[in-house]
PDB file of C-alpha atoms in Angstrom:
ATOM      1  CA  MET A   1      75.338   5.293 -19.170  1.00 59.00           C
ATOM      2  CA  ARG A   2      78.448   5.814 -17.092  1.00 60.00           C
ATOM      3  CA  VAL A   3      81.535   3.810 -17.910  1.00 61.00           C
ATOM      4  CA  GLY A   4      82.837   1.124 -15.565  1.00 65.00           C
ATOM      5  CA  ASP A   5      86.367  -0.187 -15.791  1.00 64.00           C
ATOM      6  CA  GLY A   6      85.439  -3.837 -15.332  1.00 61.00           C
ATOM      7  CA  ALA A   7      87.316  -3.946 -11.986  1.00 79.00           C
ATOM      8  CA  VAL A   8      84.044  -4.593 -10.147  1.00 87.00           C
ATOM      9  CA  ARG A   9      82.906  -8.134 -10.903  1.00 93.00           C
ATOM     10  CA  LEU A  10      79.723  -9.993 -10.061  1.00 96.00           C
ATOM     11  CA  SER A  11      79.398 -13.765 -10.084  1.00 96.00           C
ATOM     12  CA  ALA A  12      76.433 -15.944 -10.926  1.00 96.00           C
ATOM     13  CA  ALA A  13      76.336 -16.923  -7.245  1.00 95.00           C
ATOM     14  CA  GLU A  14      76.003 -13.265  -6.195  1.00 94.00           C
ATOM     15  CA  LEU A  15      73.267 -12.663  -8.769  1.00 96.00           C
ATOM     16  CA  GLY A  16      71.450 -15.917  -8.061  1.00 95.00           C
ATOM     17  CA  GLU A  17      71.232 -16.582 -11.809  1.00 96.00           C
ATOM     18  CA  PRO A  18      73.713 -17.554 -14.516  1.00 97.00           C
ATOM     19  CA  LEU A  19      75.657 -14.891 -16.377  1.00 97.00           C
ATOM     20  CA  GLY A  20      74.964 -14.477 -20.074  1.00 97.00           C
ATOM     21  CA  GLU A  21      77.437 -16.100 -22.458  1.00 97.00           C
ATOM     22  CA  ARG A  22      78.371 -12.710 -23.908  1.00 97.00           C
ATOM     23  CA  ALA A  23      76.931 -10.117 -21.499  1.00 97.00           C
ATOM     24  CA  THR A  24      74.459  -9.653 -18.655  1.00 98.00           C
ATOM     25  CA  LEU A  25      72.047  -6.781 -18.007  1.00 98.00           C
ATOM     26  CA  VAL A  26      71.549  -6.467 -14.233  1.00 98.00           C
ATOM     27  CA  GLN A  27      68.596  -4.393 -13.058  1.00 98.00           C
ATOM     28  CA  PHE A  28      68.103  -3.268  -9.454  1.00 98.00           C
ATOM     29  CA  SER A  29      64.403  -2.608  -8.822  1.00 98.00           C
ATOM     30  CA  THR A  30      61.954  -2.040  -5.991  1.00 96.00           C
ATOM     31  CA  ALA A  31      58.350  -3.189  -5.729  1.00 92.00           C
ATOM     32  CA  PHE A  32      56.678   0.210  -6.136  1.00 91.00           C
ATOM     33  CA  CYS A  33      59.056   1.685  -8.718  1.00 95.00           C
ATOM     34  CA  GLN A  34      57.042   2.622 -11.822  1.00 95.00           C
ATOM     35  CA  PRO A  35      60.091   3.182 -14.091  1.00 97.00           C
ATOM     36  CA  CYS A  36      61.362  -0.263 -13.045  1.00 97.00           C
ATOM     37  CA  ARG A  37      58.500  -1.924 -14.921  1.00 96.00           C
ATOM     38  CA  ALA A  38      59.302  -0.098 -18.138  1.00 97.00           C
ATOM     39  CA  THR A  39      63.016  -0.815 -17.644  1.00 98.00           C
ATOM     40  CA  ARG A  40      62.229  -4.534 -17.214  1.00 97.00           C
ATOM     41  CA  ARG A  41      60.432  -4.526 -20.583  1.00 97.00           C
ATOM     42  CA  VAL A  42      63.278  -2.698 -22.363  1.00 97.00           C
ATOM     43  CA  LEU A  43      66.010  -4.930 -20.951  1.00 98.00           C
ATOM     44  CA  ALA A  44      64.067  -8.138 -21.602  1.00 97.00           C
ATOM     45  CA  GLU A  45      63.455  -7.005 -25.181  1.00 97.00           C
ATOM     46  CA  VAL A  46      67.135  -6.212 -25.774  1.00 97.00           C
ATOM     47  CA  ALA A  47      68.247  -9.494 -24.151  1.00 97.00           C
ATOM     48  CA  GLY A  48      65.840 -11.308 -26.456  1.00 96.00           C
ATOM     49  CA  MET A  49      67.278  -9.561 -29.523  1.00 94.00           C
ATOM     50  CA  VAL A  50      70.980 -10.150 -28.835  1.00 94.00           C
ATOM     51  CA  ALA A  51      72.231 -13.737 -28.624  1.00 96.00           C
ATOM     52  CA  GLY A  52      74.153 -14.608 -25.467  1.00 97.00           C
ATOM     53  CA  VAL A  53      72.787 -11.696 -23.417  1.00 98.00           C
ATOM     54  CA  ALA A  54      70.932 -12.379 -20.154  1.00 98.00           C
ATOM     55  CA  HIS A  55      68.683 -10.069 -18.125  1.00 98.00           C
ATOM     56  CA  VAL A  56      68.736 -10.429 -14.340  1.00 98.00           C
ATOM     57  CA  GLU A  57      66.421  -8.349 -12.163  1.00 98.00           C
ATOM     58  CA  LEU A  58      67.230  -8.003  -8.464  1.00 98.00           C
ATOM     59  CA  ASP A  59      65.010  -6.595  -5.718  1.00 97.00           C
ATOM     60  CA  ALA A  60      67.127  -3.872  -4.134  1.00 97.00           C
ATOM     61  CA  GLU A  61      65.370  -4.216  -0.777  1.00 96.00           C
ATOM     62  CA  GLU A  62      66.180  -7.941  -0.624  1.00 96.00           C
ATOM     63  CA  ARG A  63      69.790  -7.461  -1.753  1.00 96.00           C
ATOM     64  CA  LEU A  64      70.920  -4.599   0.516  1.00 96.00           C
ATOM     65  CA  GLU A  65      74.443  -5.962   0.935  1.00 94.00           C
ATOM     66  CA  LEU A  66      74.988  -5.916  -2.831  1.00 95.00           C
ATOM     67  CA  VAL A  67      73.253  -2.521  -3.156  1.00 96.00           C
ATOM     68  CA  ARG A  68      75.656  -1.040  -0.594  1.00 95.00           C
ATOM     69  CA  ARG A  69      78.708  -2.680  -2.138  1.00 94.00           C
ATOM     70  CA  LEU A  70      77.850  -1.310  -5.575  1.00 94.00           C
ATOM     71  CA  GLY A  71      76.664   2.111  -4.373  1.00 94.00           C
ATOM     72  CA  VAL A  72      73.178   1.781  -5.852  1.00 96.00           C
ATOM     73  CA  ALA A  73      71.380   4.965  -4.769  1.00 95.00           C
ATOM     74  CA  ARG A  74      68.113   4.712  -6.724  1.00 96.00           C
ATOM     75  CA  THR A  75      66.003   2.369  -8.762  1.00 97.00           C
ATOM     76  CA  PRO A  76      66.097   1.403 -11.447  1.00 98.00           C
ATOM     77  CA  THR A  77      69.860   1.084 -11.693  1.00 97.00           C
ATOM     78  CA  VAL A  78      71.200  -0.967 -14.593  1.00 97.00           C
ATOM     79  CA  LEU A  79      74.631  -2.554 -14.811  1.00 97.00           C
ATOM     80  CA  VAL A  80      76.034  -4.003 -18.027  1.00 96.00           C
ATOM     81  CA  LEU A  81      78.398  -6.888 -17.319  1.00 96.00           C
ATOM     82  CA  ASP A  82      80.831  -8.465 -19.742  1.00 95.00           C
ATOM     83  CA  ALA A  83      81.041 -12.254 -20.129  1.00 95.00           C
ATOM     84  CA  ALA A  84      83.308 -12.492 -17.053  1.00 94.00           C
ATOM     85  CA  GLY A  85      80.908 -10.469 -14.877  1.00 96.00           C
ATOM     86  CA  GLY A  86      82.893  -7.222 -15.004  1.00 94.00           C
ATOM     87  CA  VAL A  87      80.837  -4.021 -14.809  1.00 94.00           C
ATOM     88  CA  VAL A  88      81.488  -2.114 -18.048  1.00 94.00           C
ATOM     89  CA  ARG A  89      78.543   0.337 -17.987  1.00 94.00           C
ATOM     90  CA  ARG A  90      76.181   1.666 -15.336  1.00 94.00           C
ATOM     91  CA  ALA A  91      73.108   3.912 -15.395  1.00 94.00           C
ATOM     92  CA  ALA A  92      70.410   5.063 -12.987  1.00 95.00           C
ATOM     93  CA  GLY A  93      66.891   5.781 -14.178  1.00 95.00           C
ATOM     94  CA  GLN A  94      64.889   4.355 -17.030  1.00 95.00           C
ATOM     95  CA  PRO A  95      67.148   3.721 -20.041  1.00 95.00           C
ATOM     96  CA  ARG A  96      66.173   4.025 -23.672  1.00 95.00           C
ATOM     97  CA  ARG A  97      66.469   0.894 -25.777  1.00 95.00           C
ATOM     98  CA  ALA A  98      69.042   2.536 -28.072  1.00 95.00           C
ATOM     99  CA  ASP A  99      71.222   3.425 -25.061  1.00 94.00           C
ATOM    100  CA  VAL A 100      71.100  -0.154 -23.766  1.00 96.00           C
ATOM    101  CA  ILE A 101      72.070  -1.524 -27.181  1.00 95.00           C
ATOM    102  CA  ALA A 102      74.944   0.978 -27.420  1.00 93.00           C
ATOM    103  CA  ALA A 103      76.113   0.103 -23.888  1.00 92.00           C
ATOM    104  CA  LEU A 104      76.139  -3.587 -24.779  1.00 93.00           C
ATOM    105  CA  GLY A 105      78.719  -2.784 -27.430  1.00 89.00           C
ATOM    106  CA  ALA A 106      81.264  -2.179 -24.646  1.00 84.00           C
ATOM    107  CA  ALA A 107      80.629  -5.647 -23.225  1.00 86.00           C
ATOM    108  CA  LEU A 108      80.560  -7.693 -26.427  1.00 87.00           C
TER     109      LEU A 108
END
């Protein structure tokens, strides 16, 4: 996962769902993306294991303005946000559970 500096921030209003108390896993997906399904399972599992972590999945085709603003080039793309909504990690492609857990360490 690439490192973000937290300068890019996303609000609950932009996501359409509340931020997690401690961190938020944001997933950009598309309807016919096979790796997106597996990514959804991994992120939901990790969010369920770590208190205060939320998982928000966004349809990239429905959120083109946000996709362009964030430079999302492929799906799945996963952003790890800190409690204030700052992007602290970013990755494209299907992540491994261990990588997601390690990336959360930067946000917690």
